[in-house]
Coordinates of C-alpha atoms and ligand atoms in Angstrom, one line a residue:
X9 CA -57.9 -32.5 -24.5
X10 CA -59.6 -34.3 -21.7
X11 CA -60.0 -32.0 -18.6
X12 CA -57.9 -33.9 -16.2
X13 CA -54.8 -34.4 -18.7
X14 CA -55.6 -30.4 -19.2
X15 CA -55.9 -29.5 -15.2
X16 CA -52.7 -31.8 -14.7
X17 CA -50.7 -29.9 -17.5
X18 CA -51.9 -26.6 -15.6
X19 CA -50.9 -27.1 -12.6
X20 CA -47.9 -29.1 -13.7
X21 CA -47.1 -25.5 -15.3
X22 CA -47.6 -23.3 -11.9
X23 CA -45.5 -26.0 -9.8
X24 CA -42.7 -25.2 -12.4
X25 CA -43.3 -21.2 -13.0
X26 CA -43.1 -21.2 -9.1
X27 CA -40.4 -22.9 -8.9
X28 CA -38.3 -21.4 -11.6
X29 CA -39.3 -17.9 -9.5
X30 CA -37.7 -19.6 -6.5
X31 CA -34.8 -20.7 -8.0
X32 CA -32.1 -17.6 -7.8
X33 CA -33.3 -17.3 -4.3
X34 CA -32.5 -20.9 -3.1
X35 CA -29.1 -21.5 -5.4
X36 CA -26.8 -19.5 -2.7
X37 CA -27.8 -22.3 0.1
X38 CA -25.2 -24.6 0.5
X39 CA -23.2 -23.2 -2.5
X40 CA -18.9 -23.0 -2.5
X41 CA -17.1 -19.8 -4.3
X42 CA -20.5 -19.0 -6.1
X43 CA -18.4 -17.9 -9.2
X44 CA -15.0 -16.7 -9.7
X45 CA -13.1 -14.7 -7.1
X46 CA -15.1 -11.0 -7.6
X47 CA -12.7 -8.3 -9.0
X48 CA -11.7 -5.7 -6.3
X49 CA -14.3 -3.3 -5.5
X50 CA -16.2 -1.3 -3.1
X51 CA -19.7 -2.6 -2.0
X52 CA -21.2 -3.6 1.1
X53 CA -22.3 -7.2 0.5
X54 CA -23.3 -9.2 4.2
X55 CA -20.9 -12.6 4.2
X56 CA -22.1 -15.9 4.8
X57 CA -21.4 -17.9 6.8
X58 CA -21.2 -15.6 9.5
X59 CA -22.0 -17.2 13.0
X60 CA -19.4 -16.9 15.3
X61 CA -19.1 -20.4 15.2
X62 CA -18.0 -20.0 11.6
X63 CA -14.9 -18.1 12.8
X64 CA -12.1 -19.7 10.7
X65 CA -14.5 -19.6 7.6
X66 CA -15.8 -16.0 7.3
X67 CA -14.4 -13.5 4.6
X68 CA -14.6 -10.2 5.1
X69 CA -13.0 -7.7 2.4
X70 CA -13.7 -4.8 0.2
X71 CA -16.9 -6.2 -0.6
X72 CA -18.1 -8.8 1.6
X73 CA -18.9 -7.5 5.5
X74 CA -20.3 -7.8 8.5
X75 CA -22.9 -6.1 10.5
X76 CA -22.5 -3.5 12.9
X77 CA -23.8 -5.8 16.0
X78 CA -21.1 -8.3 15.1
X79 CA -19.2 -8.6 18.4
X80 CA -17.3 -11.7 19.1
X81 CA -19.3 -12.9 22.4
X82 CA -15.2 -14.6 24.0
X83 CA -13.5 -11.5 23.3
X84 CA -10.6 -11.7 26.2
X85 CA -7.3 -9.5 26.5
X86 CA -3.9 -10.2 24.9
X87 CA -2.5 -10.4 28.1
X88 CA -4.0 -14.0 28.7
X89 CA -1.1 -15.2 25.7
X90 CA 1.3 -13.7 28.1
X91 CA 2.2 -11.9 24.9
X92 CA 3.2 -7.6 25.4
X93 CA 0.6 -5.5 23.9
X94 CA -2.8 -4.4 24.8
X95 CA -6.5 -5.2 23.5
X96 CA -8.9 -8.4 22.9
X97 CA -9.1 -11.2 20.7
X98 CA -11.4 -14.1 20.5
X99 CA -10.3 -16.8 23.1
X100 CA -10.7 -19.1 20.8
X101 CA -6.6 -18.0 19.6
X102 CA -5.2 -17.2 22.9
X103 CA -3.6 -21.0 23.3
X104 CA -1.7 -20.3 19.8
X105 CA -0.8 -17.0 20.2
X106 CA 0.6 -17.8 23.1
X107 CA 2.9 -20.9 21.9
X108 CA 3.3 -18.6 19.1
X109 CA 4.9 -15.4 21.1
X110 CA 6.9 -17.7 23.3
X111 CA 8.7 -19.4 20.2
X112 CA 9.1 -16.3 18.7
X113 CA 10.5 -15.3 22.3
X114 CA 12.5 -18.4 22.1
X115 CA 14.1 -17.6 18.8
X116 CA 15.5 -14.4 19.6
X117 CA 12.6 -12.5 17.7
X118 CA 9.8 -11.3 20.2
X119 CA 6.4 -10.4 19.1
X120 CA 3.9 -8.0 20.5
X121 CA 0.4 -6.5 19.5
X122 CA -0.3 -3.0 18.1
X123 CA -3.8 -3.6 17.6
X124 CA -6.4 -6.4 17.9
X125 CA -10.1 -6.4 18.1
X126 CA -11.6 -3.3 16.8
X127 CA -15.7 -2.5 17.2
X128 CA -17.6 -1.4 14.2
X129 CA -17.6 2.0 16.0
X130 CA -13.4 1.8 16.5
X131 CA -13.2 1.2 12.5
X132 CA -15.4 4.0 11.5
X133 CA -12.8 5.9 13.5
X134 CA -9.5 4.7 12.2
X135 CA -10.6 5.0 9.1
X136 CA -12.5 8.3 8.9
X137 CA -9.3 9.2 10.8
X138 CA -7.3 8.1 7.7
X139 CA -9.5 9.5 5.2
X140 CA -8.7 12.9 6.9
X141 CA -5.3 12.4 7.2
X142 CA -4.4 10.9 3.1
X143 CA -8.2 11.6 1.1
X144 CA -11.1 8.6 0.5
X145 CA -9.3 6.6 -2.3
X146 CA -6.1 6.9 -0.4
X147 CA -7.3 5.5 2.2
X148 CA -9.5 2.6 1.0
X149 CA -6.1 0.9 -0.2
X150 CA -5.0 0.2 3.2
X151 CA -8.2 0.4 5.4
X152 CA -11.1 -1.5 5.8
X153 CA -14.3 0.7 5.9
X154 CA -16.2 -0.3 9.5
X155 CA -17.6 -3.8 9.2
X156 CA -15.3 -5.0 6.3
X157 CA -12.3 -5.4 8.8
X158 CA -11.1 -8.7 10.2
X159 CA -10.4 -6.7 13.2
X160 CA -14.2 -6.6 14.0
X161 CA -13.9 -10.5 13.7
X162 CA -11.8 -10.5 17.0
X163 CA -9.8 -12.7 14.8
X164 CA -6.3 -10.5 13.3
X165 CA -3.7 -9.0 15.3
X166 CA -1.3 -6.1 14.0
X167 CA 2.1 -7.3 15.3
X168 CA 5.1 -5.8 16.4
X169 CA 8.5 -6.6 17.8
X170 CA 9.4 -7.1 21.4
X171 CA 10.7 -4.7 22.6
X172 CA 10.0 -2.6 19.9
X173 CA 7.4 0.2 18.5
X174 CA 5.0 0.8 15.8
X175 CA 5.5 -1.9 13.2
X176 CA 4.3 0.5 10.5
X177 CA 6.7 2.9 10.3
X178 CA 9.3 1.1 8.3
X179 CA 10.2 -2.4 7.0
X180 CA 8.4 -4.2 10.1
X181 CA 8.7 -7.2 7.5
X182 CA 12.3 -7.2 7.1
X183 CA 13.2 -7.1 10.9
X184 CA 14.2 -10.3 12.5
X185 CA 10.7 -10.3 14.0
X186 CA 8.7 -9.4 11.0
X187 CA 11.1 -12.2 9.0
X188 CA 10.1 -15.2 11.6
X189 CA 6.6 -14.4 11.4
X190 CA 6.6 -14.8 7.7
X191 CA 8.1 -18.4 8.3
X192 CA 6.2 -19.5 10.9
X193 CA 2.6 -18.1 11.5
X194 CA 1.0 -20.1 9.9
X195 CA 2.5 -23.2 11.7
X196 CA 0.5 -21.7 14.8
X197 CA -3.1 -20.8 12.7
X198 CA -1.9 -17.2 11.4
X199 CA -2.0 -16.1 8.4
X200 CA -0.7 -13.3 6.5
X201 CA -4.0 -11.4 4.9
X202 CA -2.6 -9.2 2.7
X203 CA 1.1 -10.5 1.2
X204 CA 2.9 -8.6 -1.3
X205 CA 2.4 -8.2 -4.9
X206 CA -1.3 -9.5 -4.3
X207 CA -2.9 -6.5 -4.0
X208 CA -4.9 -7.1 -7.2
X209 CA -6.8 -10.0 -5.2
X210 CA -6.4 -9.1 -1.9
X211 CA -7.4 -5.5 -2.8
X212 CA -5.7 -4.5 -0.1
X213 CA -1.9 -3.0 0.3
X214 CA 1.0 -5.3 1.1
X215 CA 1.1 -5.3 5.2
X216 CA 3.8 -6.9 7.0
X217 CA 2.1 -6.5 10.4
X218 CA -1.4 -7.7 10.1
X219 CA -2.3 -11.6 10.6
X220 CA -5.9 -13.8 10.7
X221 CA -6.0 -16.1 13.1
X222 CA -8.0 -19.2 11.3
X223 CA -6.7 -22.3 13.3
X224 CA -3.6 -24.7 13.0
X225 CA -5.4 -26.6 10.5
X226 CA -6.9 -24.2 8.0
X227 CA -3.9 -22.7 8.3
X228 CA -1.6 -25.1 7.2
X229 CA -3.7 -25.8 4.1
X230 CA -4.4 -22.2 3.4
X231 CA -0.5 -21.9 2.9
X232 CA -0.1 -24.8 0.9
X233 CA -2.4 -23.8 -1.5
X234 CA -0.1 -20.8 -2.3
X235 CA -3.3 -19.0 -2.5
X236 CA -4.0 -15.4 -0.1
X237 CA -6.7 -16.1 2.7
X238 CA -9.4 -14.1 0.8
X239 CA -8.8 -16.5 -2.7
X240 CA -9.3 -19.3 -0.4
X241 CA -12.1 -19.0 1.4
X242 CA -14.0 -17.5 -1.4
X243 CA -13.3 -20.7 -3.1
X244 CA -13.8 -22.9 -0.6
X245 CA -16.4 -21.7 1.8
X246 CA -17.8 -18.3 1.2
X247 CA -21.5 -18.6 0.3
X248 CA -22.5 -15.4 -0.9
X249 CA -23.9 -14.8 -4.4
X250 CA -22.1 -11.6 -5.2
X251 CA -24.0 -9.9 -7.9
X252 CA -21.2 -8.9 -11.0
X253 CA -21.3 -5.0 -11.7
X254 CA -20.7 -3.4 -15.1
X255 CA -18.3 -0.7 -14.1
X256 CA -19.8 2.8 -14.2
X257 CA -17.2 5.1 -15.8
X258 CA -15.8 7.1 -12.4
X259 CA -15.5 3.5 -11.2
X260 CA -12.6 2.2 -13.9
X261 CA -10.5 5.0 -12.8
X262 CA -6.7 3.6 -11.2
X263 CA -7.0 4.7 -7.6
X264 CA -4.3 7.1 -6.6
X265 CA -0.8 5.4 -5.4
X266 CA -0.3 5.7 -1.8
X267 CA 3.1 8.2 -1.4
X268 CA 2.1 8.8 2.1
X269 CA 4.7 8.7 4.8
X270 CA 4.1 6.2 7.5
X271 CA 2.4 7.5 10.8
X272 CA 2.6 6.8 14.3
X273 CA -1.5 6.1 15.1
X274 CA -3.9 4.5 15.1
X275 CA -3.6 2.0 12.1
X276 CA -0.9 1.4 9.4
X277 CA 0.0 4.2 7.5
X278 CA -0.8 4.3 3.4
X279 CA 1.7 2.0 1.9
X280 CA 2.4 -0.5 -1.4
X281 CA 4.7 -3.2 -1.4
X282 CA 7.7 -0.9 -2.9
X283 CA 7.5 1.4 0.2
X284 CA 7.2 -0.2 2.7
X285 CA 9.4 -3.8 2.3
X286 CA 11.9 -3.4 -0.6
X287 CA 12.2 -7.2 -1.0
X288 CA 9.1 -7.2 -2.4
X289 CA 8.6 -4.9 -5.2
X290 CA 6.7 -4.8 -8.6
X291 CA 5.7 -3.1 -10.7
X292 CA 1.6 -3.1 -10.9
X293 CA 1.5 -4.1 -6.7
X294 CA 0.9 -0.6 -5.6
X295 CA -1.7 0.7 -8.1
X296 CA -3.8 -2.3 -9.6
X297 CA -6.0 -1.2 -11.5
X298 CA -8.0 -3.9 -10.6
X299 CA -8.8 -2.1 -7.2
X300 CA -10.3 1.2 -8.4
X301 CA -12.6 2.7 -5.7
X302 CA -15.7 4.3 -7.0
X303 CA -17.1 5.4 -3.8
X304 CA -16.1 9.1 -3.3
X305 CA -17.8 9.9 -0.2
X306 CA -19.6 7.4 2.6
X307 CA -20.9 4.7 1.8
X308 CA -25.0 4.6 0.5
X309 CA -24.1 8.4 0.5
X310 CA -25.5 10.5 -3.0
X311 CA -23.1 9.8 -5.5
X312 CA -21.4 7.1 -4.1
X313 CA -20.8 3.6 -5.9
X314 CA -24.0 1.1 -6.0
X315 CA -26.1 1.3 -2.7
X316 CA -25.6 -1.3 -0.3
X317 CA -27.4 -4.6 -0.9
X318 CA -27.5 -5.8 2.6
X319 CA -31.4 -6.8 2.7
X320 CA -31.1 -8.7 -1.0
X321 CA -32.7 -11.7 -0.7
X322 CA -30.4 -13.1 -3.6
X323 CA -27.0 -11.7 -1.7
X324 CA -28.2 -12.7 1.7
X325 CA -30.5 -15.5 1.7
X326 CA -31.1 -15.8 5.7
X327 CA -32.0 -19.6 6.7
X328 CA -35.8 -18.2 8.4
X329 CA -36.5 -17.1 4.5
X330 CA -35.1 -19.6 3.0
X331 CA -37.4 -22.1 5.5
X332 CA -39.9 -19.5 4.5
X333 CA -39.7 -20.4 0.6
X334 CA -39.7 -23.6 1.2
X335 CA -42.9 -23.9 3.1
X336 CA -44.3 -21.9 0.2
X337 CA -42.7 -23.9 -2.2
X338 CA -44.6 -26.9 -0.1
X339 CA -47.5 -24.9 -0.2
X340 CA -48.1 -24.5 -3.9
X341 CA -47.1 -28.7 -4.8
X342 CA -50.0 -29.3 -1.8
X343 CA -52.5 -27.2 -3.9
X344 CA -51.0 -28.8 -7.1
X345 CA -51.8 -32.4 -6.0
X346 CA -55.0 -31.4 -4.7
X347 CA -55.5 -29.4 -8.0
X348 CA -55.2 -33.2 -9.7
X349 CA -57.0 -35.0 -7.1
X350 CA -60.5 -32.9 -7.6
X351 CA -59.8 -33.6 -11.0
X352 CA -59.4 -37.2 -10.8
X353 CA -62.6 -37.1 -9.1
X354 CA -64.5 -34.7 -11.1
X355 CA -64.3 -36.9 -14.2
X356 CA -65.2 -40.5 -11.7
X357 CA -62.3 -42.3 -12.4
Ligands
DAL479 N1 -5.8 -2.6 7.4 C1 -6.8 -3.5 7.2 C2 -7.2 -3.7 5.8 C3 -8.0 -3.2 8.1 O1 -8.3 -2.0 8.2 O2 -8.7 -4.1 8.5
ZN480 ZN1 -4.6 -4.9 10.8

């Protein structure tokens, strides 16, 4: 074989060994619902996109999170909506929620806020709070580990009537407040994150109270589609190449049913759809098997489920590595061409 046609097939060979090694790397840029919607489970996957300017667009869930600096930088109080309640939200939602309490006003059925915004730091205390109160698998059924909430997005509200108390100590959905809300949040950019009967892709608990705020727009076509909020934005926008799991035997076990009786403080109590709103029961809601926790103490802890996959390259490609790769991609097809070019000149052509 004549040396150039034999230097050109070389190199030819690295640009596309290099590239193929690149490959898994780059895929996740730019990608939509990478894959069917990931069976409930407990991990702690970062979620992309996840600038705050990507507030309607960023899922958050069992498996997908945040970090622990995430702190909405226009986080305001309540009180700004003129709606009852205390804490912050983003201020991106305060013209809604406002036009939202005052035509729930209107209508006979006031609204207020139980909770709003919670810190990384506030979450590892509801929940550790919970996980004292009902037990780890109890409590993963209706409480976000810290950095998996939508509260640390400044973006969900728990609601509650006005006048009125705790909205989790009952059927807060079956009040005239709780009803209204279920007609017509989503008409001001709420929507309802975890519905009935859809805790097998929610992987969360029905809850009456708690709402995302995502914008009028999203949120009209979010409840058109019939589908939850986290079915949609996985499909739709959520970039993240979550890695599939073969189940590890603890991990296939049914988590425990919630029984627990609702609770005063600080977050909704352990509920299913049966419990808590009658309207809504099924069979199969309040234990899916689908949502089986496998993580029996914190999370990275020594016989807890898979260790957190935060710095994966694959999980979490960062735009500064992915420019990175590509300069080295660059890199190697400059060295390729010159590669051919000495050898163009090595044989006098
Ligand atoms: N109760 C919901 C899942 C949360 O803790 O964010
Ligand atoms: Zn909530």
């Amino acid at each position: 074989m004549p040396s150039l046609v034999r230097r050109g097939a070389l190199a030819a060979a690295l640009a596309l060994v290099t590239l193929a090694a690149l490959q898994p790397g780059i895929a996740p840029i730019g990608a939509r619902g990478a894959g069917p919607l990931p069976a409930c489970r407990y991990d702690d996957i970062m979620t992309t996109p996840r600038g705050y300017d990507d507030w309607p667009i960023t899922l958050v869930d069992t498996i997908l999170r945040v970090p622990k600096s995430y702190v909405p930088p226009d986080l305001v109080s309540v009180s700004q909506a003129g709606i009852a309640g205390r804490g912050k939200v983003r201020a991106i939602m305060i013209d809604d929620l406002r036009a939202m309490a005052e035509a729930a006003a209107a209508a006979g059925n006031g609204i207020g806020v139980q909770s709003a915004y919670r810190s990384y730091e506030s979450q590892q205390a509801v929940f550790d709070g919970w996980v004292a109160q009902y037990g780890r698998a109890s409590a993963l059924t209706f409480s976000a580990r810290p950095g998996h909430s939508e509260h640390q997005l400044g973006l969900a509200i728990d609601f509650r009537s006005d006048p009125g108390g705790s909205p989790f100590t009952g059927s807060w959905g079956n009040t005239p407040a709780g009803s209204w809300m279920k007609q017509h949040a989503w008409e001001y950019g709420f929507i309802r994150s975890y519905p009935p009967n859809k805790q097998k892709v929610t992987c969360y608990a029905n809850e009456a109270w708690h709402y995302r705020y995502v914008g009028r727009d999203l949120a009209a076509t979010v409840h058109a589609s019939g589908l939850t909020l986290r079915e949609y934005l996985w499909a739709n926008f959520t970039t993240t190449v979550v890695p599939a799991v073969t189940p590890r035997p603890e991990s296939s076990a049914k988590p425990p049913t919630s029984s627990a009786a609702p609770g005063a403080s600080p977050e909704p109590t352990a509920t299913d759809g049966a419990s808590l709103e009658p309207e809504t029961t099924e069979p199969g809601d309040a234990s899916p098997s689908a949502a089986a926790p496998s993580d029996t103490g914190p999370p990275g802890a020594p016989g807890a489920s898979p260790p957190p996959i935060d710095a994966s390259p694959v999980a979490d490609l960062d735009p500064a590595l992915a420019a990175g790769l590509g300069a080295a991609l660059l890199g190697v097809l400059l060295v390729t061409v010159l590669v051919l070019r000495r050898g163009r000149s090595g044989v006098g052509l």
